[in-house]
XYZ file of C-alpha atoms in Angstrom:
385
model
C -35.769 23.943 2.370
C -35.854 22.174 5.237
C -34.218 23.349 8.624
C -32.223 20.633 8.869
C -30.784 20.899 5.270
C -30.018 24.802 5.332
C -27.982 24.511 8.975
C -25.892 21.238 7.272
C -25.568 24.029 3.926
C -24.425 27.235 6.542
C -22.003 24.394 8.311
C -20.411 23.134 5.658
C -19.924 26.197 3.610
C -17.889 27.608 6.300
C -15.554 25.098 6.791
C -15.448 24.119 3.481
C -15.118 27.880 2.533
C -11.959 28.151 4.666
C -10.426 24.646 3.748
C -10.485 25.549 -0.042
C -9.191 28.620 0.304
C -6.626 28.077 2.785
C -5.858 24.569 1.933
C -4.837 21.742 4.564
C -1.534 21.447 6.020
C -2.626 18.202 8.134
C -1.694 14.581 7.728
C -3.811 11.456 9.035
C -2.649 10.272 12.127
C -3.018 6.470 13.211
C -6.980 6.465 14.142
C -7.366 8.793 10.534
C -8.939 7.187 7.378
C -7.038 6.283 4.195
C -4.200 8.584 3.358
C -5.637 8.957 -0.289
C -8.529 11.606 0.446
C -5.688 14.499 1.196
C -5.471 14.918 -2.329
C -5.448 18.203 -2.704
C -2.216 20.829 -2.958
C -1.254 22.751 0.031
C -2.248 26.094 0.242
C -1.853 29.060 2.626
C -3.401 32.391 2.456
C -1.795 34.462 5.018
C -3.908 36.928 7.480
C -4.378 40.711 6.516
C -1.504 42.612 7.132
C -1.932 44.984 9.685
C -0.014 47.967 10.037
C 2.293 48.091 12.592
C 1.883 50.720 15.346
C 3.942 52.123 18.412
C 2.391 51.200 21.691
C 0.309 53.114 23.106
C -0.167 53.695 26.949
C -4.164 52.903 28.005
C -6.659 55.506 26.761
C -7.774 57.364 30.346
C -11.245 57.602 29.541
C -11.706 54.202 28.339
C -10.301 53.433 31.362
C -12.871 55.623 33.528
C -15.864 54.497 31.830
C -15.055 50.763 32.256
C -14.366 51.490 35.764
C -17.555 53.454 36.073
C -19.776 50.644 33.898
C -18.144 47.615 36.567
C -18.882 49.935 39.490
C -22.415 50.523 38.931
C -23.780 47.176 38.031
C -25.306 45.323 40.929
C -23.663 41.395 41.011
C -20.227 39.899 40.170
C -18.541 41.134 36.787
C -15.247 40.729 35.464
C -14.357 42.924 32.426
C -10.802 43.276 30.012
C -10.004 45.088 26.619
C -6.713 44.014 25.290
C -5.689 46.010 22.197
C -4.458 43.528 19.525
C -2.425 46.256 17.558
C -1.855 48.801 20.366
C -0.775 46.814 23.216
C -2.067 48.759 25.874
C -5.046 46.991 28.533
C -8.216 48.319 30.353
C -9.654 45.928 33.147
C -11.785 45.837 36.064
C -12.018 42.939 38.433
C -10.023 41.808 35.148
C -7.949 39.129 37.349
C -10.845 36.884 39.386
C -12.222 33.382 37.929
C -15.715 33.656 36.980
C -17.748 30.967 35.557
C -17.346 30.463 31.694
C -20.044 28.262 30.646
C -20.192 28.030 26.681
C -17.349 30.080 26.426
C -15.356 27.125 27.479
C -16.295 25.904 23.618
C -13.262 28.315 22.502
C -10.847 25.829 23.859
C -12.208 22.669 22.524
C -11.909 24.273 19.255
C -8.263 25.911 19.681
C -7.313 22.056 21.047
C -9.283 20.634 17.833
C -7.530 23.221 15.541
C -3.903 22.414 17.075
C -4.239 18.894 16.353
C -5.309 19.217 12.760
C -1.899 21.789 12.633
C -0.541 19.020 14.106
C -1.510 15.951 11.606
C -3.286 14.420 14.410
C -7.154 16.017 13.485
C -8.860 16.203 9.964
C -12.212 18.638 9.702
C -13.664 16.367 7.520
C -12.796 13.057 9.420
C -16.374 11.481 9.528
C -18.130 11.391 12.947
C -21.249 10.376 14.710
C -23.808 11.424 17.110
C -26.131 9.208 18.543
C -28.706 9.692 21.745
C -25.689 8.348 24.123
C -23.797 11.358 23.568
C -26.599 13.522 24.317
C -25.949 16.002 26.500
C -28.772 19.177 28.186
C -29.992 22.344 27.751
C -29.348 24.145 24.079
C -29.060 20.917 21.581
C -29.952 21.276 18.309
C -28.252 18.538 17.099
C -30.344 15.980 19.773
C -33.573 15.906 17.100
C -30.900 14.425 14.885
C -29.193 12.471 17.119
C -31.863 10.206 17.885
C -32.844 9.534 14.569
C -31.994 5.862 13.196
C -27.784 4.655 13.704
C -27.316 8.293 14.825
C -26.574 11.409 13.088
C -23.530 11.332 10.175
C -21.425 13.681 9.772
C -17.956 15.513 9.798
C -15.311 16.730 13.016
C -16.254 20.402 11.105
C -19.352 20.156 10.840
C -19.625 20.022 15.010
C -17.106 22.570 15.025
C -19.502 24.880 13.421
C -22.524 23.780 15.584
C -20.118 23.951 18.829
C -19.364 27.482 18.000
C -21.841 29.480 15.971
C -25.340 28.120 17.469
C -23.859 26.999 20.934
C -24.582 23.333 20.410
C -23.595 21.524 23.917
C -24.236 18.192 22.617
C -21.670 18.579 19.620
C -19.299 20.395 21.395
C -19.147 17.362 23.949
C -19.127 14.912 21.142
C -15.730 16.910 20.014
C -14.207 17.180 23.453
C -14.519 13.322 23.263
C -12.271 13.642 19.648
C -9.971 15.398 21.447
C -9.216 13.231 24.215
C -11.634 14.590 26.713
C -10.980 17.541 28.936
C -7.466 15.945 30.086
C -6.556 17.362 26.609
C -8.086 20.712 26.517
C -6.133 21.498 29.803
C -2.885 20.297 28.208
C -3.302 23.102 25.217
C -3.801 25.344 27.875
C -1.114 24.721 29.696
C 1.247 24.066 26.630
C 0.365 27.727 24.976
C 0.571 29.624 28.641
C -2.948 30.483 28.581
C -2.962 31.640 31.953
C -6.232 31.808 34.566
C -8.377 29.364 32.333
C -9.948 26.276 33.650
C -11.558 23.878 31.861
C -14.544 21.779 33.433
C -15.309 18.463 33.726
C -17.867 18.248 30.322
C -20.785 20.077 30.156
C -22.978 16.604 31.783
C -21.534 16.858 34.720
C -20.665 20.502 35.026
C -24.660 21.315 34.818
C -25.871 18.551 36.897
C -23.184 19.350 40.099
C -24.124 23.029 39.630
C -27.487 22.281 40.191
C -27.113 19.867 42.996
C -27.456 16.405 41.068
C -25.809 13.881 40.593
C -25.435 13.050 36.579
C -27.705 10.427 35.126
C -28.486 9.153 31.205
C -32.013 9.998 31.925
C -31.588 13.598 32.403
C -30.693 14.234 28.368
C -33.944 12.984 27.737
C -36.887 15.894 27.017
C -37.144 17.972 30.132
C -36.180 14.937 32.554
C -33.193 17.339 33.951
C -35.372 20.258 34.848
C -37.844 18.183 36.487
C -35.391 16.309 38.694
C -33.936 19.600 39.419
C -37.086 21.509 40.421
C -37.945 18.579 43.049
C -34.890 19.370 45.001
C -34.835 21.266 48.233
C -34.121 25.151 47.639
C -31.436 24.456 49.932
C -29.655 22.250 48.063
C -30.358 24.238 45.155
C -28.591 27.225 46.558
C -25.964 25.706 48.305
C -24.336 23.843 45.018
C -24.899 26.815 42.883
C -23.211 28.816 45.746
C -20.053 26.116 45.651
C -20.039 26.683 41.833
C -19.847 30.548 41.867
C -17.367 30.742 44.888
C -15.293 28.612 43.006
C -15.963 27.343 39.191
C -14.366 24.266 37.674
C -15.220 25.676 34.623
C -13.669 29.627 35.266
C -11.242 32.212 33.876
C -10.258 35.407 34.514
C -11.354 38.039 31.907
C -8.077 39.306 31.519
C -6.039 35.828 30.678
C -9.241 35.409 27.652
C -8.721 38.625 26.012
C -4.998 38.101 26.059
C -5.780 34.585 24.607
C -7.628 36.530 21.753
C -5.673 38.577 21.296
C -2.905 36.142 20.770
C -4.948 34.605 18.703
C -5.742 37.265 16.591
C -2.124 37.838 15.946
C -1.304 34.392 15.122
C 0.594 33.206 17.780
C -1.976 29.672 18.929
C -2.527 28.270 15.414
C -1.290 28.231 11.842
C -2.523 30.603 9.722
C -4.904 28.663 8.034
C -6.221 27.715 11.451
C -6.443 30.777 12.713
C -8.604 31.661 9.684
C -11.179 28.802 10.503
C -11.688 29.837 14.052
C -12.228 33.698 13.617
C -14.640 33.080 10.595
C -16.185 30.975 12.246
C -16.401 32.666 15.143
C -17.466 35.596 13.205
C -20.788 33.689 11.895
C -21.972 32.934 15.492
C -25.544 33.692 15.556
C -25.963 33.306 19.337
C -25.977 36.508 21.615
C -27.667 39.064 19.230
C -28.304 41.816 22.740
C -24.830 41.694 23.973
C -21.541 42.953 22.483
C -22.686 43.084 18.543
C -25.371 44.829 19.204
C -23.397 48.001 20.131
C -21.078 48.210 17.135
C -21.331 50.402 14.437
C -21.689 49.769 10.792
C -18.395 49.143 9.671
C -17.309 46.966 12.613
C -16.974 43.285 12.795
C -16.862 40.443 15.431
C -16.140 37.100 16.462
C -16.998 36.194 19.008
C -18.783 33.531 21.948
C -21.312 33.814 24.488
C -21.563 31.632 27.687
C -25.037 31.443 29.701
C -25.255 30.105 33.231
C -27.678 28.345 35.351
C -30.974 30.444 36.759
C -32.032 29.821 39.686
C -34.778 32.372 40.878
C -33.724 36.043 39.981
C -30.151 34.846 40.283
C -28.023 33.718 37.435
C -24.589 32.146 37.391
C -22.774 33.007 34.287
C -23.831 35.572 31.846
C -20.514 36.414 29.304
C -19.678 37.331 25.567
C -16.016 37.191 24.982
C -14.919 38.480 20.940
C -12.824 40.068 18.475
C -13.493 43.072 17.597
C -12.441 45.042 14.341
C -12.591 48.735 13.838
C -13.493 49.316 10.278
C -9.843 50.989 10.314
C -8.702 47.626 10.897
C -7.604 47.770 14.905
C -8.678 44.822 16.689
C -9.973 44.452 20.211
C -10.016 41.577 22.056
C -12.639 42.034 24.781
C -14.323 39.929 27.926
C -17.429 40.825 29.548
C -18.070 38.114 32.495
C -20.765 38.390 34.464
C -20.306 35.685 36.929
C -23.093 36.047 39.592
C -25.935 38.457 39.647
C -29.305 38.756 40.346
C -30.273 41.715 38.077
C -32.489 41.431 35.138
C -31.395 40.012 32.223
C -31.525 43.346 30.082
C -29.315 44.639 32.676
C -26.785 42.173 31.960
C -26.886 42.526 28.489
C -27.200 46.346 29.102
C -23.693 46.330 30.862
C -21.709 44.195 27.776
C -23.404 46.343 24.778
C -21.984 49.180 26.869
C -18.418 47.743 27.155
C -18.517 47.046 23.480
C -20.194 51.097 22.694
C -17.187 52.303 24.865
C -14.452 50.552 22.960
C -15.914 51.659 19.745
C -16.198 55.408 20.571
C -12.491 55.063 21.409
C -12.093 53.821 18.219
C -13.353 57.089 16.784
C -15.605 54.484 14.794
C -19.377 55.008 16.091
C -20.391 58.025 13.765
C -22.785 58.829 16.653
C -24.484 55.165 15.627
C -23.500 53.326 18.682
C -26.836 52.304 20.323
C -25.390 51.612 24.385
C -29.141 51.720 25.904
C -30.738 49.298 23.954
C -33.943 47.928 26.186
C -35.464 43.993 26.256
C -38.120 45.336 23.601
C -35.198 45.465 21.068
C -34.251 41.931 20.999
C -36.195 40.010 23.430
C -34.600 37.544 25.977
C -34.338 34.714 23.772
C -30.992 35.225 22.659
C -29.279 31.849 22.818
C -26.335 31.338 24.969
């Protein structure tokens, strides 16, 4: 089967998964096609219960170790553990903006989802990329793109691109959908998000960061790197300086976890909603060194990464934000940002597998499993973003 044909099979099932199960609660707005394909009954399948528990003040030696993990890593690093069922919260440097990169791709999908909750967004609205909406770096969608009229498909099928192999080009083609990132910002300001930005699109984000200014060309084969590389290192350093001092595209750690957390509980989107994003979240195959990597059996995630601009030893974003679920059935939601460093990347992933070891030995859940020292030899760098 043909690579192509199995990633269109893993998309769709997803989606489609969810939607059958959980049925559709939206109606086609204005811009939607004919009224007759919602067909089908309404559904809902409500969340898994969780058992309600008293809150619980912070755990002290969670609290020490994430202290001790922030204050031994050499760079910039943001960290926060919300406890979905618990309420209590461990943070350090939890409160400044680092950059997000792809994890910005959470709130394109949270604005997508509200729509559809809304009547205003269908998953299976048709949609099509073509080489215009082409966009840099990680794009597996481009060798499809440029094929014929463009590539065919569905608002859920770049959904599951955008989230579960990182795909910038979809994800852009979807913050288009949307309304562009005018729209994004107005979900985060409408469900009190807190310390999020959202960037300008992921064109122009990359190409200010690394001191150019945006053209068509650059989506073309390695047309970006090369006009990059012939820059003066000055000017190199000095925009990727601007962008780390002060992101367009960053967050504080703390304001995502409490997002996911909110999330988790239900409080952004409708159940059936909700049960989209976390599954698919949960089938993100991007990341495999950083925090899934340190859970034991029993656990499960959702979760997305976000990878930065290098430039030398130094690189400018390095996060995995997620959901995690004891096998118990407590939930964590947890953001490791690394926003500037210049240590090796098994050192970054080193310090996120640890967050994610110390959160499940909390839990009581490792069974002396928990692997928190894992080395580049395990997994390699090539990781996806």
């Amino acid at each position: 089967m043909s690579h192509r044909k199995i990633f269109k099979f893993t998309s769709a099932a997803i989606v489609a998964t969810a939607l059958v199960a959980c049925g559709t609660t939206s109606r086609p707005g204005p811009s939607a096609v004919a009224p007759d394909r919602e067909t089908a009954p309404v559904v809902s399948i409500p969340l898994p219960p969780v058992a309600a528990r008293p809150v619980r003040p912070a755990p002290t030696a969670l609290e020490n170790t994430i202290r001790q993990l922030a204050a031994g890593f050499e760079g910039r690093a943001g960290i926060a553990i919300r406890a979905v069922d618990e309420g209590w919260t461990v943070e350090s440097n939890g409160r400044q903006l680092e950059p997000q990169q792809s994890v910005s791709k959470l709130w394109v999908a949270l604005t997508l989802l509200d729509m559809r909750d809304q009547g205003r967004a269908r998953l299976d609205d048709p949609i099509v990329v073509r080489a215009e909406d082409l966009t840099l770096f990680h794009q597996p969608i481009a060798f499809l793109a440029v094929k014929g009229d463009g590539f065919h498909t569905t608002v859920g099928d770049l959904l599951t691109r955008a989230l579960t192999h990182s795909d910038n080009t979809a994800n852009d083609r979807l913050l288009h959908y949307v309304g562009g990132p005018d729209a994004v910002r107005a979900f985060i300001a409408r469900k009190q998000l807190g310390d999020i930005r959202f960037g300008p699109g992921e064109r122009l984000l990359q190409s200010r960061t690394a001191g150019l200014n945006w053209q068509p060309s650059f989506a073309i084969g390695n047309s970006f790197e090369i006009a990059r590389s012939r820059l003066p290192m000055a000017q190199r350093i000095a925009a990727l300086d601007a962008y780390t001092r002060d992101p367009p595209d960053g967050a504080a750690p703390l304001s995502i976890a409490d997002a996911l957390a909110r999330l988790a509980r239900g409080e952004l989107l409708s159940e059936t909603s909700t049960r989209i994003m976390l599954d698919t979240m949960g089938a993100s195959v991007t990341g495999r060194a950083r925090l899934r990597s340190a859970l034991p059996s029993g656990w499960k995630i959702a979760h997305k990464t976000g990878t930065g601009q290098d430039l030398g030893r130094r690189n400018a974003g390095f996060n995995d934000v997620g959901l995690l679920t004891a096998p118990d059935g407590r939930r964590y939601a947890i953001a490791v940002m690394i926003g500037d460093s210049t240590r090796p990347i098994g050192e970054r992933q080193a310090l996120i597998r640890n967050v994610a070891a110390a959160v499940a030995s909390y839990a009581g859940g490792n069974g002396g499993g928990a692997r928190s020292t894992l080395t580049l030899t395990d997994f390699g760098t090539a990781e996806g973003d």
